[in-house]
Structures are given as structure tokens and as C-alpha cells.
Short mmCIF file of C-alpha atoms and ligand atoms in Angstrom, two decimals:
data_model
loop_
_atom_site.label_atom_id
_atom_site.label_comp_id
_atom_site.label_asym_id
_atom_site.label_seq_id
_atom_site.Cartn_x
_atom_site.Cartn_y
_atom_site.Cartn_z
CA MET A 1 -1.05 15.66 -11.42
CA LEU A 2 -1.20 13.27 -14.60
CA MET A 3 -4.25 13.63 -16.12
CA ILE A 4 -6.39 11.11 -18.40
CA ASN A 5 -4.56 9.97 -21.74
CA GLU A 6 -5.01 7.74 -24.51
CA THR A 7 -3.67 4.93 -21.83
CA HIS A 8 -6.37 4.93 -19.97
CA ASP A 9 -8.93 4.61 -23.17
CA VAL A 10 -11.40 2.17 -21.99
CA ASN A 11 -11.46 0.13 -25.72
CA LEU A 12 -7.78 -0.69 -25.81
CA THR A 13 -7.05 -4.31 -25.81
CA SER A 14 -3.59 -5.99 -26.22
CA TRP A 15 -1.92 -8.79 -28.11
CA VAL A 16 -1.37 -10.37 -24.57
CA GLU A 17 -4.62 -12.16 -24.48
CA SER A 18 -4.90 -12.84 -20.83
CA ALA A 19 -4.86 -9.24 -20.31
CA ASN A 20 -8.34 -8.59 -22.15
CA GLN A 21 -9.60 -11.23 -19.46
CA GLN A 22 -10.72 -10.74 -15.98
CA SER A 23 -7.56 -9.43 -15.01
CA ASP A 24 -5.68 -7.08 -12.42
CA PHE A 25 -3.67 -6.20 -15.28
CA PRO A 26 -5.43 -5.42 -18.11
CA ILE A 27 -3.38 -3.03 -20.18
CA GLN A 28 -4.66 0.04 -18.85
CA ASN A 29 -2.84 -0.62 -15.45
CA LEU A 30 1.00 -1.83 -16.31
CA PRO A 31 2.03 -1.99 -12.43
CA PHE A 32 6.14 -2.13 -11.94
CA ALA A 33 7.54 -5.06 -9.66
CA ILE A 34 11.08 -6.39 -8.93
CA PHE A 35 11.61 -10.28 -9.80
CA LYS A 36 12.84 -12.94 -11.34
CA ARG A 37 12.91 -16.58 -12.91
CA LYS A 38 11.58 -19.04 -9.77
CA GLY A 39 14.84 -21.36 -9.15
CA GLN A 40 16.99 -19.28 -11.56
CA ASN A 41 20.41 -17.55 -10.07
CA GLU A 42 19.66 -14.95 -12.41
CA ALA A 43 19.09 -10.84 -11.05
CA PHE A 44 16.39 -9.52 -9.77
CA ARG A 45 15.05 -6.36 -12.41
CA GLY A 46 12.15 -4.67 -13.45
CA GLY A 47 8.90 -6.04 -14.87
CA VAL A 48 5.22 -4.53 -15.77
CA ALA A 49 2.45 -6.78 -15.41
CA ILE A 50 0.00 -7.20 -18.70
CA GLY A 51 -2.18 -10.30 -17.48
CA ASP A 52 -0.93 -13.51 -16.25
CA GLN A 53 2.31 -12.09 -17.76
CA VAL A 54 5.19 -10.56 -16.93
CA LEU A 55 7.09 -7.78 -19.22
CA ASP A 56 10.96 -8.46 -18.52
CA LEU A 57 12.22 -4.90 -18.57
CA ALA A 58 16.07 -5.95 -18.96
CA VAL A 59 15.42 -7.29 -21.52
CA LEU A 60 13.28 -4.60 -23.30
CA ALA A 61 16.30 -2.51 -22.55
CA ASN A 62 18.98 -5.18 -24.49
CA GLY A 63 16.56 -5.36 -27.36
CA ASN A 64 17.81 -1.80 -28.95
CA ILE A 65 13.36 -1.50 -29.65
CA PHE A 66 13.12 2.01 -27.38
CA SER A 67 15.21 4.70 -27.78
CA GLY A 68 15.84 8.65 -25.64
CA GLY A 69 13.54 8.85 -22.36
CA VAL A 70 11.95 5.46 -22.64
CA GLN A 71 15.57 3.86 -22.80
CA VAL A 72 16.89 5.78 -20.13
CA ALA A 73 13.73 4.51 -17.86
CA LEU A 74 14.19 1.39 -19.39
CA GLU A 75 18.01 1.04 -18.23
CA ALA A 76 16.95 2.31 -15.14
CA ALA A 77 14.46 -0.49 -14.75
CA SER A 78 17.03 -2.84 -15.63
CA GLN A 79 18.33 -2.66 -12.22
CA THR A 80 18.01 -4.80 -9.29
CA SER A 81 15.31 -2.59 -7.38
CA LEU A 82 13.56 0.29 -8.70
CA ASN A 83 14.85 3.73 -6.73
CA ALA A 84 16.66 4.72 -10.01
CA LEU A 85 13.30 4.68 -12.17
CA MET A 86 11.31 6.22 -9.31
CA ASP A 87 13.81 9.05 -9.36
CA LEU A 88 13.84 9.76 -12.51
CA GLY A 89 9.89 11.97 -12.26
CA ALA A 90 6.83 11.66 -13.23
CA GLU A 91 7.19 12.99 -16.58
CA THR A 92 9.93 10.18 -18.17
CA ASN A 93 7.89 7.76 -16.34
CA SER A 94 4.84 8.62 -18.44
CA ALA A 95 6.78 8.50 -21.00
CA LEU A 96 7.47 4.89 -20.49
CA ARG A 97 3.99 4.01 -19.93
CA LEU A 98 2.88 5.56 -23.12
CA ALA A 99 5.90 3.30 -25.18
CA LEU A 100 4.77 0.31 -22.91
CA SER A 101 1.03 0.94 -23.47
CA LYS A 102 1.55 1.49 -27.82
CA ALA A 103 3.43 -1.48 -27.92
CA LEU A 104 1.69 -3.83 -26.19
CA ARG A 105 -1.77 -3.22 -28.03
CA SER A 106 -3.70 -5.27 -30.34
CA ASP A 107 -2.22 -3.66 -33.33
CA SER A 108 1.38 -3.17 -32.24
CA GLU A 109 3.74 -3.99 -34.96
CA LEU A 110 6.48 -4.45 -31.61
CA GLN A 111 4.20 -7.38 -30.71
CA SER A 112 7.28 -9.82 -32.54
CA ALA A 113 9.79 -7.80 -30.73
CA LEU A 114 8.70 -7.94 -27.13
CA GLU A 115 7.51 -11.64 -26.91
CA PRO A 116 10.64 -12.85 -25.77
CA ALA A 117 10.30 -10.29 -23.17
CA LEU A 118 7.34 -12.04 -21.58
CA ILE A 119 7.47 -14.40 -18.70
CA ASP A 120 4.37 -16.03 -17.05
CA GLN A 121 3.70 -14.63 -13.60
CA GLN A 122 3.22 -18.14 -12.45
CA ASP A 123 7.32 -18.65 -12.87
CA ILE A 124 8.59 -15.99 -11.13
CA GLU A 125 9.62 -15.12 -7.47
CA PHE A 126 9.13 -11.26 -6.43
CA GLY A 127 12.22 -9.06 -4.12
CA MET A 128 11.55 -5.92 -2.76
CA PRO A 129 10.36 -2.99 -5.39
CA CYS A 130 12.92 -0.84 -3.91
CA VAL A 131 15.36 -0.38 -0.74
CA ILE A 132 13.02 1.45 0.98
CA GLY A 133 15.41 4.08 2.65
CA ASP A 134 13.18 5.28 5.53
CA TYR A 135 9.34 4.61 6.22
CA THR A 136 6.64 7.15 7.96
CA ASP A 137 3.15 5.57 9.05
CA PHE A 138 0.08 7.97 8.42
CA TYR A 139 -2.88 7.95 10.57
CA THR A 140 -5.21 9.06 7.74
CA SER A 141 -8.52 7.67 8.45
CA ILE A 142 -10.69 9.79 11.16
CA TYR A 143 -12.79 6.97 11.54
CA HIS A 144 -9.64 4.46 12.81
CA ALA A 145 -8.65 7.62 14.62
CA THR A 146 -11.80 8.25 16.29
CA ALA A 147 -12.04 4.33 17.14
CA ILE A 148 -8.95 3.56 18.48
CA GLY A 149 -8.52 6.51 20.38
CA LYS A 150 -11.76 5.79 22.23
CA LEU A 151 -10.32 2.97 23.38
CA PHE A 152 -6.77 4.45 24.67
CA ARG A 153 -8.38 7.96 25.65
CA PRO A 154 -12.46 7.39 26.16
CA ASP A 155 -12.77 10.95 26.73
CA ASN A 156 -10.48 11.92 24.49
CA PRO A 157 -10.59 10.14 21.52
CA LEU A 158 -9.21 12.62 18.30
CA LEU A 159 -6.95 14.92 19.38
CA PRO A 160 -6.77 18.72 18.47
CA ASN A 161 -4.10 18.33 16.05
CA TYR A 162 -5.42 15.69 14.01
CA LYS A 163 -7.66 17.99 11.77
CA TRP A 164 -5.07 20.76 11.18
CA ILE A 165 -1.68 18.14 9.98
CA PRO A 166 -1.43 14.67 8.74
CA ILE A 167 -0.29 12.91 11.62
CA GLY A 168 2.14 10.70 11.63
CA TYR A 169 5.52 8.59 13.03
CA HIS A 170 8.92 7.51 11.64
CA GLY A 171 8.75 4.10 11.27
CA ARG A 172 11.25 1.28 10.89
CA SER A 173 12.01 -0.26 6.88
CA SER A 174 14.28 -3.28 8.41
CA THR A 175 11.12 -5.34 8.66
CA ILE A 176 8.97 -4.35 5.72
CA GLY A 177 8.91 -7.61 3.46
CA ILE A 178 7.00 -8.46 -0.06
CA SER A 179 4.07 -10.53 -0.27
CA GLY A 180 4.76 -14.10 1.05
CA GLN A 181 6.03 -12.51 4.21
CA ALA A 182 5.99 -14.92 7.44
CA PHE A 183 6.95 -13.53 11.05
CA PRO A 184 7.17 -14.62 14.42
CA ARG A 185 4.44 -13.45 16.39
CA PRO A 186 6.58 -10.49 18.25
CA VAL A 187 7.58 -11.02 22.36
CA GLY A 188 8.02 -7.94 24.59
CA GLN A 189 6.49 -6.09 27.45
CA THR A 190 2.85 -5.41 27.92
CA LYS A 191 0.78 -4.44 31.25
CA ALA A 192 -2.57 -5.86 31.90
CA PRO A 193 -4.41 -2.81 33.46
CA ASP A 194 -5.33 -4.27 36.65
CA ALA A 195 -1.48 -5.29 37.06
CA THR A 196 0.79 -3.81 38.80
CA GLU A 197 4.10 -4.47 37.05
CA PRO A 198 4.73 -5.23 33.52
CA SER A 199 5.87 -8.68 32.34
CA PHE A 200 7.64 -10.15 29.02
CA GLY A 201 6.30 -12.55 26.84
CA PRO A 202 4.44 -13.05 23.61
CA CYS A 203 1.91 -10.62 21.78
CA LYS A 204 -1.33 -11.54 22.68
CA ARG A 205 -3.47 -8.71 21.18
CA LEU A 206 -1.66 -9.51 17.46
CA ASP A 207 -3.03 -7.30 14.49
CA TYR A 208 -3.03 -6.28 10.89
CA GLU A 209 -3.98 -2.42 9.66
CA LEU A 210 -5.57 -2.60 6.22
CA GLU A 211 -3.68 0.58 5.20
CA MET A 212 -2.21 2.11 1.49
CA GLY A 213 1.64 2.35 0.82
CA LEU A 214 2.95 5.22 -1.09
CA PHE A 215 6.10 5.37 -2.66
CA VAL A 216 8.17 8.27 -3.29
CA GLY A 217 9.01 9.21 -6.86
CA LYS A 218 11.50 12.29 -7.40
CA SER A 219 13.28 12.80 -4.55
CA THR A 220 14.42 16.02 -3.04
CA GLU A 221 17.16 17.90 -1.47
CA LEU A 222 17.58 19.26 2.56
CA GLY A 223 15.64 22.60 2.61
CA GLU A 224 13.30 21.57 -0.43
CA LEU A 225 9.95 21.98 -0.11
CA ILE A 226 7.22 20.73 -1.91
CA LYS A 227 4.43 22.60 -3.06
CA ILE A 228 0.84 21.26 -2.83
CA GLU A 229 0.40 21.60 -7.02
CA ASN A 230 3.82 19.74 -7.59
CA ALA A 231 3.30 17.13 -4.79
CA GLU A 232 2.32 14.25 -7.13
CA GLN A 233 5.46 14.23 -8.95
CA HIS A 234 6.91 13.59 -6.17
CA LEU A 235 5.28 10.26 -5.87
CA PHE A 236 5.66 7.05 -7.93
CA GLY A 237 2.75 4.63 -7.34
CA VAL A 238 1.06 2.72 -4.54
CA CYS A 239 0.94 -0.63 -3.56
CA ILE A 240 -0.78 -2.26 -0.19
CA PHE A 241 0.54 -2.38 2.52
CA ASN A 242 -0.29 -4.54 6.00
CA ASP A 243 0.87 -2.74 8.79
CA TRP A 244 0.93 -5.72 11.17
CA SER A 245 0.37 -3.94 14.76
CA ALA A 246 0.79 -5.44 18.83
CA ARG A 247 -1.71 -3.84 20.16
CA ASP A 248 -0.89 -4.83 23.95
CA ILE A 249 2.76 -3.65 23.49
CA GLN A 250 1.80 -0.78 22.18
CA ALA A 251 -0.74 0.41 25.24
CA TRP A 252 1.72 -0.26 27.63
CA GLU A 253 4.91 1.43 25.37
CA TYR A 254 3.24 4.68 23.20
CA GLN A 255 2.97 7.50 25.61
CA PRO A 256 5.27 9.52 25.84
CA LEU A 257 6.57 9.37 21.82
CA GLY A 258 4.13 7.47 19.95
CA PRO A 259 4.66 3.52 18.58
CA PHE A 260 8.33 1.94 18.42
CA LEU A 261 7.94 -2.03 19.09
CA ALA A 262 4.80 -2.41 18.47
CA LYS A 263 4.98 -1.82 15.05
CA SER A 264 8.87 -2.25 14.23
CA PHE A 265 8.82 -6.36 13.84
CA ALA A 266 7.09 -6.76 10.43
CA SER A 267 4.66 -4.78 7.97
CA THR A 268 4.20 -6.21 4.45
CA ILE A 269 3.77 -4.79 1.41
CA SER A 270 1.91 -6.13 -1.91
CA PRO A 271 4.46 -6.70 -4.94
CA TRP A 272 3.33 -4.39 -7.41
CA ILE A 273 3.10 -0.92 -7.33
CA VAL A 274 0.07 0.59 -9.38
CA THR A 275 1.30 3.88 -10.65
CA MET A 276 -0.15 7.25 -10.28
CA GLU A 277 -0.87 7.40 -13.86
CA ALA A 278 -2.33 4.46 -13.73
CA LEU A 279 -4.87 6.10 -11.31
CA ALA A 280 -5.79 9.21 -13.11
CA PRO A 281 -9.34 7.56 -13.95
CA TYR A 282 -10.14 6.63 -10.35
CA ARG A 283 -9.38 10.34 -8.61
CA SER A 284 -11.96 11.31 -6.02
CA SER A 285 -12.31 14.68 -4.65
CA PHE A 286 -11.38 16.23 -1.31
CA THR A 287 -13.67 17.49 1.03
CA ARG A 288 -14.05 18.31 4.46
CA PRO A 289 -17.40 18.70 6.70
CA ASP A 290 -18.69 22.25 7.38
CA SER A 291 -17.77 22.28 10.81
CA ASP A 292 -14.70 21.04 10.45
CA PRO A 293 -11.27 23.38 10.29
CA GLN A 294 -10.47 23.86 5.98
CA PRO A 295 -6.81 22.68 5.80
CA LEU A 296 -4.34 25.47 5.89
CA PRO A 297 -3.13 27.17 2.92
CA HIS A 298 -0.03 25.47 1.93
CA LEU A 299 -2.11 21.89 2.33
CA ASN A 300 -4.69 23.26 0.05
CA SER A 301 -5.20 24.11 -3.48
CA GLU A 302 -8.18 23.27 -5.62
CA GLN A 303 -7.33 20.55 -8.14
CA ASN A 304 -6.46 18.56 -4.35
CA SER A 305 -10.01 19.58 -3.54
CA GLN A 306 -11.57 18.84 -6.71
CA SER A 307 -9.52 15.14 -7.45
CA GLY A 308 -6.97 15.18 -4.77
CA GLY A 309 -8.42 11.74 -3.23
CA LEU A 310 -7.98 7.99 -4.92
CA ASP A 311 -11.07 5.93 -5.26
CA ILE A 312 -9.27 2.21 -4.39
CA ASN A 313 -11.86 -0.50 -3.01
CA LEU A 314 -9.95 -2.25 -0.25
CA SER A 315 -10.91 -5.96 0.99
CA CYS A 316 -9.14 -8.29 3.74
CA PHE A 317 -9.26 -11.68 4.59
CA ILE A 318 -8.38 -14.78 6.70
CA GLU A 319 -7.24 -17.76 6.20
CA THR A 320 -6.88 -19.71 9.35
CA GLN A 321 -4.42 -22.68 9.45
CA ALA A 322 -7.90 -24.82 10.10
CA MET A 323 -9.10 -23.78 6.93
CA ARG A 324 -6.13 -24.63 4.46
CA ASP A 325 -5.98 -28.02 7.15
CA ASN A 326 -9.78 -28.50 5.64
CA ASN A 327 -9.85 -27.38 2.47
CA GLN A 328 -11.99 -24.17 3.45
CA PRO A 329 -12.59 -21.01 1.59
CA MET A 330 -10.89 -17.78 3.12
CA SER A 331 -12.96 -15.77 5.64
CA GLN A 332 -13.64 -12.28 4.87
CA LEU A 333 -12.99 -9.84 7.64
CA SER A 334 -14.05 -6.50 5.88
CA GLN A 335 -13.60 -3.95 3.08
CA SER A 336 -13.63 -0.09 2.59
CA ASN A 337 -11.83 2.79 0.23
CA PHE A 338 -9.08 4.74 0.44
CA LYS A 339 -11.20 7.49 -0.87
CA TYR A 340 -12.54 7.67 3.10
CA SER A 341 -9.15 9.21 3.96
CA TYR A 342 -9.16 12.70 5.90
CA TRP A 343 -5.60 13.55 4.43
CA THR A 344 -4.53 13.11 0.43
CA PRO A 345 -1.54 11.60 -1.09
CA ALA A 346 -0.71 15.50 -1.93
CA GLN A 347 -1.06 16.54 1.69
CA LEU A 348 1.03 13.81 3.09
CA ILE A 349 3.99 14.26 0.94
CA THR A 350 3.92 18.11 1.00
CA HIS A 351 3.24 17.46 4.95
CA HIS A 352 6.46 15.62 4.56
CA ALA A 353 8.74 18.26 3.39
CA SER A 354 7.41 21.25 4.70
CA ASN A 355 9.95 21.44 6.91
CA GLY A 356 12.59 20.87 5.25
CA CYS A 357 13.00 16.94 5.14
CA ALA A 358 14.75 15.29 2.73
CA MET A 359 12.36 12.78 -0.03
CA ARG A 360 14.32 10.13 -1.57
CA ALA A 361 12.80 7.96 -3.99
CA GLY A 362 11.54 4.74 -2.86
CA ASP A 363 10.80 6.05 0.99
CA LEU A 364 7.60 4.37 1.96
CA LEU A 365 4.52 6.50 3.33
CA GLY A 366 2.05 3.89 5.35
CA SER A 367 -1.86 5.74 4.94
CA GLY A 368 -2.65 4.37 8.47
CA THR A 369 -5.56 1.99 8.99
CA GLN A 370 -8.00 3.09 6.39
CA SER A 371 -11.36 2.18 8.21
CA GLY A 372 -14.54 3.66 6.48
CA PRO A 373 -17.82 4.99 8.65
CA THR A 374 -18.98 1.99 9.48
CA ALA A 375 -18.34 -0.40 11.52
CA GLU A 376 -18.18 -3.25 9.00
CA GLU A 377 -15.33 -1.18 6.84
CA ALA A 378 -12.98 -1.20 9.56
CA GLY A 379 -9.07 -2.30 9.28
CA SER A 380 -8.21 -3.84 11.99
CA LEU A 381 -9.20 -6.25 14.44
CA ILE A 382 -9.04 -4.21 17.69
CA GLU A 383 -11.82 -2.33 16.01
CA LEU A 384 -13.60 -5.28 14.54
CA SER A 385 -13.74 -6.88 18.18
CA LYS A 386 -14.35 -3.92 20.02
CA GLY A 387 -11.11 -3.89 21.79
CA GLY A 388 -10.99 -7.13 21.50
CA LYS A 389 -14.39 -7.83 23.73
CA SER A 390 -16.81 -8.76 20.71
CA PRO A 391 -14.58 -12.32 18.72
CA ILE A 392 -15.44 -11.98 15.25
CA ALA A 393 -17.09 -14.88 13.79
CA LEU A 394 -15.52 -16.64 11.02
CA THR A 395 -17.15 -18.47 7.86
CA ASN A 396 -16.19 -22.11 8.59
CA GLY A 397 -17.22 -21.79 12.27
CA GLU A 398 -14.15 -20.39 14.03
CA GLN A 399 -13.90 -16.98 16.10
CA ARG A 400 -11.31 -14.44 16.35
CA VAL A 401 -10.28 -11.69 18.72
CA PHE A 402 -6.66 -11.40 17.97
CA LEU A 403 -4.72 -13.30 15.58
CA GLU A 404 -3.70 -16.71 16.11
CA ASP A 405 -0.12 -18.46 15.14
CA GLY A 406 -0.83 -19.82 11.41
CA ASP A 407 -3.30 -17.16 10.65
CA SER A 408 -2.71 -15.40 7.34
CA ILE A 409 -4.09 -12.38 5.98
CA ILE A 410 -4.83 -11.48 2.36
CA MET A 411 -5.68 -7.83 1.64
CA ARG A 412 -6.84 -6.37 -1.76
CA ALA A 413 -7.77 -3.32 -3.75
CA SER A 414 -8.98 -2.21 -6.97
CA CYS A 415 -10.79 0.40 -8.79
CA SER A 416 -13.53 0.12 -11.00
CA LYS A 417 -15.94 2.66 -11.88
CA THR A 418 -18.14 3.40 -15.27
CA GLY A 419 -16.02 4.19 -18.19
CA ALA A 420 -12.80 3.23 -17.09
CA ALA A 421 -11.11 -0.34 -17.29
CA ARG A 422 -11.45 -2.28 -14.04
CA ILE A 423 -7.79 -2.09 -12.62
CA GLY A 424 -6.25 -4.32 -9.23
CA PHE A 425 -3.68 -4.46 -7.37
CA GLY A 426 -3.03 -7.78 -6.95
CA GLU A 427 -2.32 -8.99 -3.03
CA VAL A 428 -0.57 -9.21 -0.07
CA VAL A 429 -0.30 -12.62 2.18
CA SER A 430 1.37 -12.92 5.02
CA THR A 431 1.83 -15.53 7.46
CA VAL A 432 2.21 -15.14 11.86
CA LEU A 433 4.61 -18.18 13.53
CA PRO A 434 4.72 -19.10 16.71
CA ALA A 435 6.93 -17.04 18.66
CA ASN A 436 10.45 -17.32 19.13
CA LEU A 437 11.37 -17.40 22.44
CA SER A 438 14.64 -18.84 22.00
MN1 MN B 1 -0.39 1.23 10.84
#
């Protein structure tokens, strides 16, 4: 696990002035994205956010400013995706973070060398941060699992395996998009409980899922296991993840093999990846109630118990077409925190590789919907609307049970704590378009 070091010092400031104001991206954060300048015919490459600017890592790589492992990392980050950088592992990435932190500090002698590599974030567009070879979605909120379980199986909401293994399914990466994604309402087969036969048509119970996305760092070979003590060596960082879900399609198709077309039509990630190292000040303990089983030894370690969790505040908003038309502010739907997760990131990747499954740099692990313990902390509409029975009042007077065409969902995440710098993830925004029936 990466420890708190000089890069997290709350007193650090940057010569990039906007990083010292209220920003998601102070010098203690330094998240990665893939970007290019808007409207320019140029290659995508890696960048690091600092205040309202992005530091162009390809310019730095060509600048003869750094050497050794830092230069190797910069060259990897100059490619059109971050997979090679992710695969370098935690130690090299930590060296890059330290070098960038020093170079961006208020008193740095490298200011004049770095200034030409800054681009205003208003002038860039994002690409996918990496090629996502494989995508796995977990189900780590026991509050979500219990609430959903009650709707689908009132007598038996939480299945007996839930407290022993991190439940997940293999998803599909082809339709994962970057913030700004707009997608047609899915069409599929559904069956109303009182209908004798299913029918085919646009989804009527379209939902979002408030999740975190974990990116795999250093790859493993087939047959290679990941010990929980080393698990975070194989995690690069975290983004916000909206895992769109078609609840009516899900209800009809999910047994016996799990989610399929209800989950594969779109999923949206935030563009900035906050590294595991940046999150070091925001670790939380992993505890289980005495009445629950403790994890089996391969999913248990002292460090995981002390600080395996992540204290990340999550919030979710809706902006409807009417809000856009009438210049009304978006309406908050819920807020939650990743620390409520029943399983930690280390447990997820250790479990995933425990059968010998090869993990590849850039693979995405969805956390599952991060609902908290109270009803207001639910991370999906199916929970907030109590299974579609109780409409939610929006701030402009509209109501929602499930999503309508033109609705945008906005998710934000941030970490704050006394004695540490507040860091943010930016946001992920995506919009539902009318169904494509042609
Ligand atoms: Mn999900």
C-alpha cells in the first residue's frame, strides 16, 4: 500500500495559481487523463491535471528535463493510451508523481521548463484513458445488494455467498465511454409480472448506478496469484463510473447466468484517474460486524483491516431537458461514500486473480452501486423510487421514477479530511437519447 509522503503535504502550493484556489486538482492530487487540444488534428496523449490546466506529458517527455525511471514513465504516458504507464507498476508511477510534484511546487526551478507544457483545460477534449481489455463489475455495497435483492427476491434478499466472496460478473468493454457520452435508450425483451409472454421494445425502467471504477496497474500472467498484501501494486487508480442499467430487461434476463444486455448498452467513466497514491490520506478501516463472518485468510490482512477502504464522497445529480430549456439548476439525487463498501479494492483484485485469471493493465473493475446505509444514500433510482413505486421530486417540480429521454446524470466525487488537502475527481456526465428503433 502506498504511504503518505511529501507529495501529500497539505502545505504544498504550486506556481500554477489556479491549483491553490478551490480546485479538484491541487498539487496533492495530480490525476491522469488522455487528451488532445479541441479541434486540432493531433494525437491523443497523457496529461496530468493541475488547477485549471493540464500538463502535457508528451511535451515533457520530449523536453530533456527528466531522466531514469521518470523519463521512462513520461515516454509511456506520451502514447495514445495510458496502458503502458499503468503497466510500469506502483514504484515507477510513484517516482513520476514525486518528480511532477517537485516540478510544480511554488519554488521549483523547473517552472520555466514546464510552462510551455501547460494547456487550459477549457481547450482540450478527452479520450478514453486506456484500452479497457476486460471489464468486471462487482456488487460491493451490502446496502445496495440487500435493497435490490428485496425487490427481485423478497423472501431471500441476500444470498449466502455474499459475505464470503466479492460477487461480480464479466461485463463488456465495447460500450464504455468517456464523460460526455450520449447513448440511445436501450431496446430489449421484457416481461411484465402479469404478462403471459415477453415483448420487445424500448426500456421503460432505465436507471443509473453510482459506482467507482478501479483501473488495474501492473499486469499478471495466467496462473499468477495476487496476494492481498501486494494487491494494490496492481491497482493504478480510481475514476467515477456510471454503470447504466435497464431494470426491466435485467429482471427478465438475469437468471440463471446474471446480467447481460441490461448492462452492456452503455457505461460512462470520468476522464481523470486519481492514482492510488493520491488517495493515501483518505484510507478508511475495513470492519465487519461481529455477527458477520470474517474474510477467509487469503482475503484478509492486518493492513487491509486497518486501511483497506477508501473514504471518497460521492454525489449524483440529474439535469432534465426542462431544466436545460428553462435554465434551472440540476437537482441532487443522492450522496454516498465508497467507505461503506463491504469489500475493499485489494480484496476485489486478489479475489479476481485467485483462480489464476490474468489481469491486464487498463482492465476496469466496477465497484458496484455504492449505496450507503440510509435510504437517501441510495446509488440508483430503483432504490430511491422503492422499486419504481414512489416518484422522486426534483427541485424544479418535475418528478422521476426512472429516466426519461434527454435526462443527463452528473456524478461527482471528492475526498476531504482535516490535515489533508481536499482532492476531487471532476465529474462524469452522460445523457439518454431516444431509443433507436430503425
Ligand atoms: Mn453495476
